[in-house]
Amino acid sequence: MADYNAIVVGSTGSVGRELIKLLASSTRCKKVVAIARRPIDPSTYATAFPGLPETHAAKVLVHVVDFDQLKIEDFAAHEADACFCCLGTTRADAGSADAFIKAVDLHYVTKAAELSKEAGIPYFGLLTASVRPYPQSHMTHQV
């Protein structure tokens, strides 16, 4: 496998943080772009990405976006070979079941995939919750 650059959408969540750490620690990954809603100062990477070795932090670049206004430039500017989508939230953080399902689980993920493809990124990996009936759940994932 050749060297590569990667983008992680949803980089500050529990899964995204782990992926940032793994990618930055890889000798083959030369740059990791963390797509985030808010700026993260490099001096706070140890807090934002727990376990990220200081020696690998230089590989990480935080790119701040408005997820409601994602643009091709958010993806194309980084010469990435892979984009990983780890977006997720809780119903409480999203504000409602509709916002949780439509905005985060559908709209943002779909837009990230479309823009990755349009930017010529050859690989898009998606990590999402399993969708299975859960009797105690008050909402379902129906699109």
PDB file of C-alpha atoms in Angstrom:
ATOM      1  CA  MET A   1       0.000   0.000   0.000  1.00  0.00           C
ATOM      2  CA  ALA A   2       1.269   3.470  -0.891  1.00  0.00           C
ATOM      3  CA  ASP A   3       1.441   6.477   1.391  1.00  0.00           C
ATOM      4  CA  TYR A   4      -1.819   8.387   1.718  1.00  0.00           C
ATOM      5  CA  ASN A   5      -3.561  11.467   3.123  1.00  0.00           C
ATOM      6  CA  ALA A   6      -6.859  11.061   4.967  1.00  0.00           C
ATOM      7  CA  ILE A   7      -9.844  13.173   5.942  1.00  0.00           C
ATOM      8  CA  VAL A   8     -11.937  12.332   9.009  1.00  0.00           C
ATOM      9  CA  VAL A   9     -15.440  13.825   9.137  1.00  0.00           C
ATOM     10  CA  GLY A  10     -16.750  13.678  12.687  1.00  0.00           C
ATOM     11  CA  SER A  11     -13.233  13.840  14.035  1.00  0.00           C
ATOM     12  CA  THR A  12     -14.024  15.022  17.554  1.00  0.00           C
ATOM     13  CA  GLY A  13     -16.522  12.334  18.538  1.00  0.00           C
ATOM     14  CA  SER A  14     -15.507   9.234  20.447  1.00  0.00           C
ATOM     15  CA  VAL A  15     -14.895   7.155  17.311  1.00  0.00           C
ATOM     16  CA  GLY A  16     -13.415   9.968  15.231  1.00  0.00           C
ATOM     17  CA  ARG A  17     -10.860  10.796  17.938  1.00  0.00           C
ATOM     18  CA  GLU A  18      -9.660   7.201  17.960  1.00  0.00           C
ATOM     19  CA  LEU A  19      -9.404   7.126  14.181  1.00  0.00           C
ATOM     20  CA  ILE A  20      -7.388  10.376  14.179  1.00  0.00           C
ATOM     21  CA  LYS A  21      -4.978   8.786  16.651  1.00  0.00           C
ATOM     22  CA  LEU A  22      -4.642   5.587  14.597  1.00  0.00           C
ATOM     23  CA  LEU A  23      -4.169   7.362  11.277  1.00  0.00           C
ATOM     24  CA  ALA A  24      -1.639   9.858  12.654  1.00  0.00           C
ATOM     25  CA  SER A  25       0.316   6.989  14.202  1.00  0.00           C
ATOM     26  CA  SER A  26       0.520   5.126  10.887  1.00  0.00           C
ATOM     27  CA  THR A  27       3.815   5.445   9.029  1.00  0.00           C
ATOM     28  CA  ARG A  28       1.926   5.344   5.719  1.00  0.00           C
ATOM     29  CA  CYS A  29      -0.491   8.163   6.537  1.00  0.00           C
ATOM     30  CA  LYS A  30       1.263  11.457   5.811  1.00  0.00           C
ATOM     31  CA  LYS A  31      -1.539  13.906   6.680  1.00  0.00           C
ATOM     32  CA  VAL A  32      -4.798  13.644   8.621  1.00  0.00           C
ATOM     33  CA  VAL A  33      -7.390  16.364   8.094  1.00  0.00           C
ATOM     34  CA  ALA A  34      -9.845  16.551  10.981  1.00  0.00           C
ATOM     35  CA  ILE A  35     -13.102  18.081   9.736  1.00  0.00           C
ATOM     36  CA  ALA A  36     -14.672  19.805  12.748  1.00  0.00           C
ATOM     37  CA  ARG A  37     -17.357  22.337  13.676  1.00  0.00           C
ATOM     38  CA  ARG A  38     -15.053  24.354  15.922  1.00  0.00           C
ATOM     39  CA  PRO A  39     -11.371  25.294  15.814  1.00  0.00           C
ATOM     40  CA  ILE A  40      -8.970  23.194  17.857  1.00  0.00           C
ATOM     41  CA  ASP A  41      -5.711  24.840  18.799  1.00  0.00           C
ATOM     42  CA  PRO A  42      -2.749  22.516  18.161  1.00  0.00           C
ATOM     43  CA  SER A  43      -1.603  23.123  21.742  1.00  0.00           C
ATOM     44  CA  THR A  44      -4.797  21.351  22.909  1.00  0.00           C
ATOM     45  CA  TYR A  45      -4.542  18.294  20.640  1.00  0.00           C
ATOM     46  CA  ALA A  46      -3.651  16.128  23.644  1.00  0.00           C
ATOM     47  CA  THR A  47      -7.081  16.948  25.100  1.00  0.00           C
ATOM     48  CA  ALA A  48      -9.044  16.938  21.833  1.00  0.00           C
ATOM     49  CA  PHE A  49      -7.454  13.695  20.625  1.00  0.00           C
ATOM     50  CA  PRO A  50      -6.523  11.753  23.790  1.00  0.00           C
ATOM     51  CA  GLY A  51      -3.638   9.374  23.291  1.00  0.00           C
ATOM     52  CA  LEU A  52      -2.342  11.145  20.176  1.00  0.00           C
ATOM     53  CA  PRO A  53       1.439  11.010  20.528  1.00  0.00           C
ATOM     54  CA  GLU A  54       2.972  14.480  20.422  1.00  0.00           C
ATOM     55  CA  THR A  55       5.386  13.212  17.780  1.00  0.00           C
ATOM     56  CA  HIS A  56       2.447  12.514  15.443  1.00  0.00           C
ATOM     57  CA  ALA A  57       0.399  15.644  16.167  1.00  0.00           C
ATOM     58  CA  ALA A  58       2.179  17.548  13.384  1.00  0.00           C
ATOM     59  CA  LYS A  59       0.385  15.314  10.851  1.00  0.00           C
ATOM     60  CA  VAL A  60      -3.024  16.555  12.037  1.00  0.00           C
ATOM     61  CA  LEU A  61      -4.680  19.595  10.476  1.00  0.00           C
ATOM     62  CA  VAL A  62      -8.066  20.781  11.742  1.00  0.00           C
ATOM     63  CA  HIS A  63     -10.354  22.155   9.030  1.00  0.00           C
ATOM     64  CA  VAL A  64     -13.390  23.989  10.424  1.00  0.00           C
ATOM     65  CA  VAL A  65     -16.662  23.699   8.506  1.00  0.00           C
ATOM     66  CA  ASP A  66     -20.322  24.555   8.807  1.00  0.00           C
ATOM     67  CA  PHE A  67     -21.964  21.174   8.274  1.00  0.00           C
ATOM     68  CA  ASP A  68     -25.076  22.890   6.925  1.00  0.00           C
ATOM     69  CA  GLN A  69     -22.918  24.498   4.212  1.00  0.00           C
ATOM     70  CA  LEU A  70     -20.327  21.846   3.278  1.00  0.00           C
ATOM     71  CA  LYS A  71     -18.454  22.732   0.085  1.00  0.00           C
ATOM     72  CA  ILE A  72     -16.281  20.874  -2.406  1.00  0.00           C
ATOM     73  CA  GLU A  73     -13.313  22.954  -1.225  1.00  0.00           C
ATOM     74  CA  ASP A  74     -13.640  21.392   2.232  1.00  0.00           C
ATOM     75  CA  PHE A  75     -12.580  18.110   0.630  1.00  0.00           C
ATOM     76  CA  ALA A  76     -10.686  18.950  -2.567  1.00  0.00           C
ATOM     77  CA  ALA A  77      -8.170  21.285  -0.908  1.00  0.00           C
ATOM     78  CA  HIS A  78      -6.484  18.484   1.038  1.00  0.00           C
ATOM     79  CA  GLU A  79      -5.408  16.083  -1.732  1.00  0.00           C
ATOM     80  CA  ALA A  80      -6.862  13.184   0.239  1.00  0.00           C
ATOM     81  CA  ASP A  81      -6.759   9.561  -0.811  1.00  0.00           C
ATOM     82  CA  ALA A  82      -9.389   8.480   1.713  1.00  0.00           C
ATOM     83  CA  CYS A  83     -12.269  10.049   3.593  1.00  0.00           C
ATOM     84  CA  PHE A  84     -13.680   8.439   6.710  1.00  0.00           C
ATOM     85  CA  CYS A  85     -17.057   9.539   8.059  1.00  0.00           C
ATOM     86  CA  CYS A  86     -17.585   8.995  11.783  1.00  0.00           C
ATOM     87  CA  LEU A  87     -20.412  11.465  12.317  1.00  0.00           C
ATOM     88  CA  GLY A  88     -22.722  10.784  15.183  1.00  0.00           C
ATOM     89  CA  THR A  89     -24.538  12.504  17.983  1.00  0.00           C
ATOM     90  CA  THR A  90     -27.156  11.889  20.596  1.00  0.00           C
ATOM     91  CA  ARG A  91     -30.799  12.752  20.234  1.00  0.00           C
ATOM     92  CA  ALA A  92     -30.422  15.259  23.079  1.00  0.00           C
ATOM     93  CA  ASP A  93     -27.514  17.041  21.379  1.00  0.00           C
ATOM     94  CA  ALA A  94     -29.321  17.090  18.030  1.00  0.00           C
ATOM     95  CA  GLY A  95     -32.415  18.688  19.566  1.00  0.00           C
ATOM     96  CA  SER A  96     -35.022  16.293  18.191  1.00  0.00           C
ATOM     97  CA  ALA A  97     -35.443  12.864  16.687  1.00  0.00           C
ATOM     98  CA  ASP A  98     -35.967  14.409  13.256  1.00  0.00           C
ATOM     99  CA  ALA A  99     -32.789  16.490  13.497  1.00  0.00           C
ATOM    100  CA  PHE A 100     -30.897  13.465  14.782  1.00  0.00           C
ATOM    101  CA  ILE A 101     -31.913  11.229  11.907  1.00  0.00           C
ATOM    102  CA  LYS A 102     -32.181  13.639   9.010  1.00  0.00           C
ATOM    103  CA  ALA A 103     -29.420  16.167   9.681  1.00  0.00           C
ATOM    104  CA  VAL A 104     -26.692  14.026  11.180  1.00  0.00           C
ATOM    105  CA  ASP A 105     -27.393  10.467  10.073  1.00  0.00           C
ATOM    106  CA  LEU A 106     -28.621  11.333   6.582  1.00  0.00           C
ATOM    107  CA  HIS A 107     -27.961  14.837   5.260  1.00  0.00           C
ATOM    108  CA  TYR A 108     -24.434  15.450   6.594  1.00  0.00           C
ATOM    109  CA  VAL A 109     -23.214  11.954   5.774  1.00  0.00           C
ATOM    110  CA  THR A 110     -24.714  11.987   2.277  1.00  0.00           C
ATOM    111  CA  LYS A 111     -23.267  15.422   1.552  1.00  0.00           C
ATOM    112  CA  ALA A 112     -19.812  14.352   2.778  1.00  0.00           C
ATOM    113  CA  ALA A 113     -19.929  11.273   0.533  1.00  0.00           C
ATOM    114  CA  GLU A 114     -21.069  13.271  -2.503  1.00  0.00           C
ATOM    115  CA  LEU A 115     -18.399  15.935  -2.029  1.00  0.00           C
ATOM    116  CA  SER A 116     -15.690  13.329  -1.461  1.00  0.00           C
ATOM    117  CA  LYS A 117     -16.599  11.692  -4.745  1.00  0.00           C
ATOM    118  CA  GLU A 118     -16.783  15.039  -6.531  1.00  0.00           C
ATOM    119  CA  ALA A 119     -13.342  15.953  -5.124  1.00  0.00           C
ATOM    120  CA  GLY A 120     -11.905  12.764  -6.632  1.00  0.00           C
ATOM    121  CA  ILE A 121     -11.229  11.018  -3.327  1.00  0.00           C
ATOM    122  CA  PRO A 122     -11.131   7.326  -4.281  1.00  0.00           C
ATOM    123  CA  TYR A 123     -12.175   5.852  -0.915  1.00  0.00           C
ATOM    124  CA  PHE A 124     -15.052   6.779   1.402  1.00  0.00           C
ATOM    125  CA  GLY A 125     -15.464   4.765   4.587  1.00  0.00           C
ATOM    126  CA  LEU A 126     -18.592   5.130   6.712  1.00  0.00           C
ATOM    127  CA  LEU A 127     -18.964   4.111  10.305  1.00  0.00           C
ATOM    128  CA  THR A 128     -22.570   4.239  11.419  1.00  0.00           C
ATOM    129  CA  ALA A 129     -24.820   2.741  14.043  1.00  0.00           C
ATOM    130  CA  SER A 130     -26.358  -0.584  13.292  1.00  0.00           C
ATOM    131  CA  VAL A 131     -29.951  -0.186  12.259  1.00  0.00           C
ATOM    132  CA  ARG A 132     -32.002  -2.890  13.883  1.00  0.00           C
ATOM    133  CA  PRO A 133     -35.291  -2.931  15.709  1.00  0.00           C
ATOM    134  CA  TYR A 134     -34.952  -2.147  19.384  1.00  0.00           C
ATOM    135  CA  PRO A 135     -38.242  -2.481  21.270  1.00  0.00           C
ATOM    136  CA  GLN A 136     -37.345   0.085  23.953  1.00  0.00           C
ATOM    137  CA  SER A 137     -36.360   2.746  21.412  1.00  0.00           C
ATOM    138  CA  HIS A 138     -38.742   5.642  20.881  1.00  0.00           C
ATOM    139  CA  MET A 139     -37.495   6.354  17.393  1.00  0.00           C
ATOM    140  CA  THR A 140     -36.621   4.379  14.335  1.00  0.00           C
ATOM    141  CA  HIS A 141     -34.256   4.996  11.480  1.00  0.00           C
ATOM    142  CA  GLN A 142     -36.509   5.302   8.475  1.00  0.00           C
ATOM    143  CA  VAL A 143     -35.423   7.297   5.478  1.00  0.00           C
TER     144      VAL A 143
END
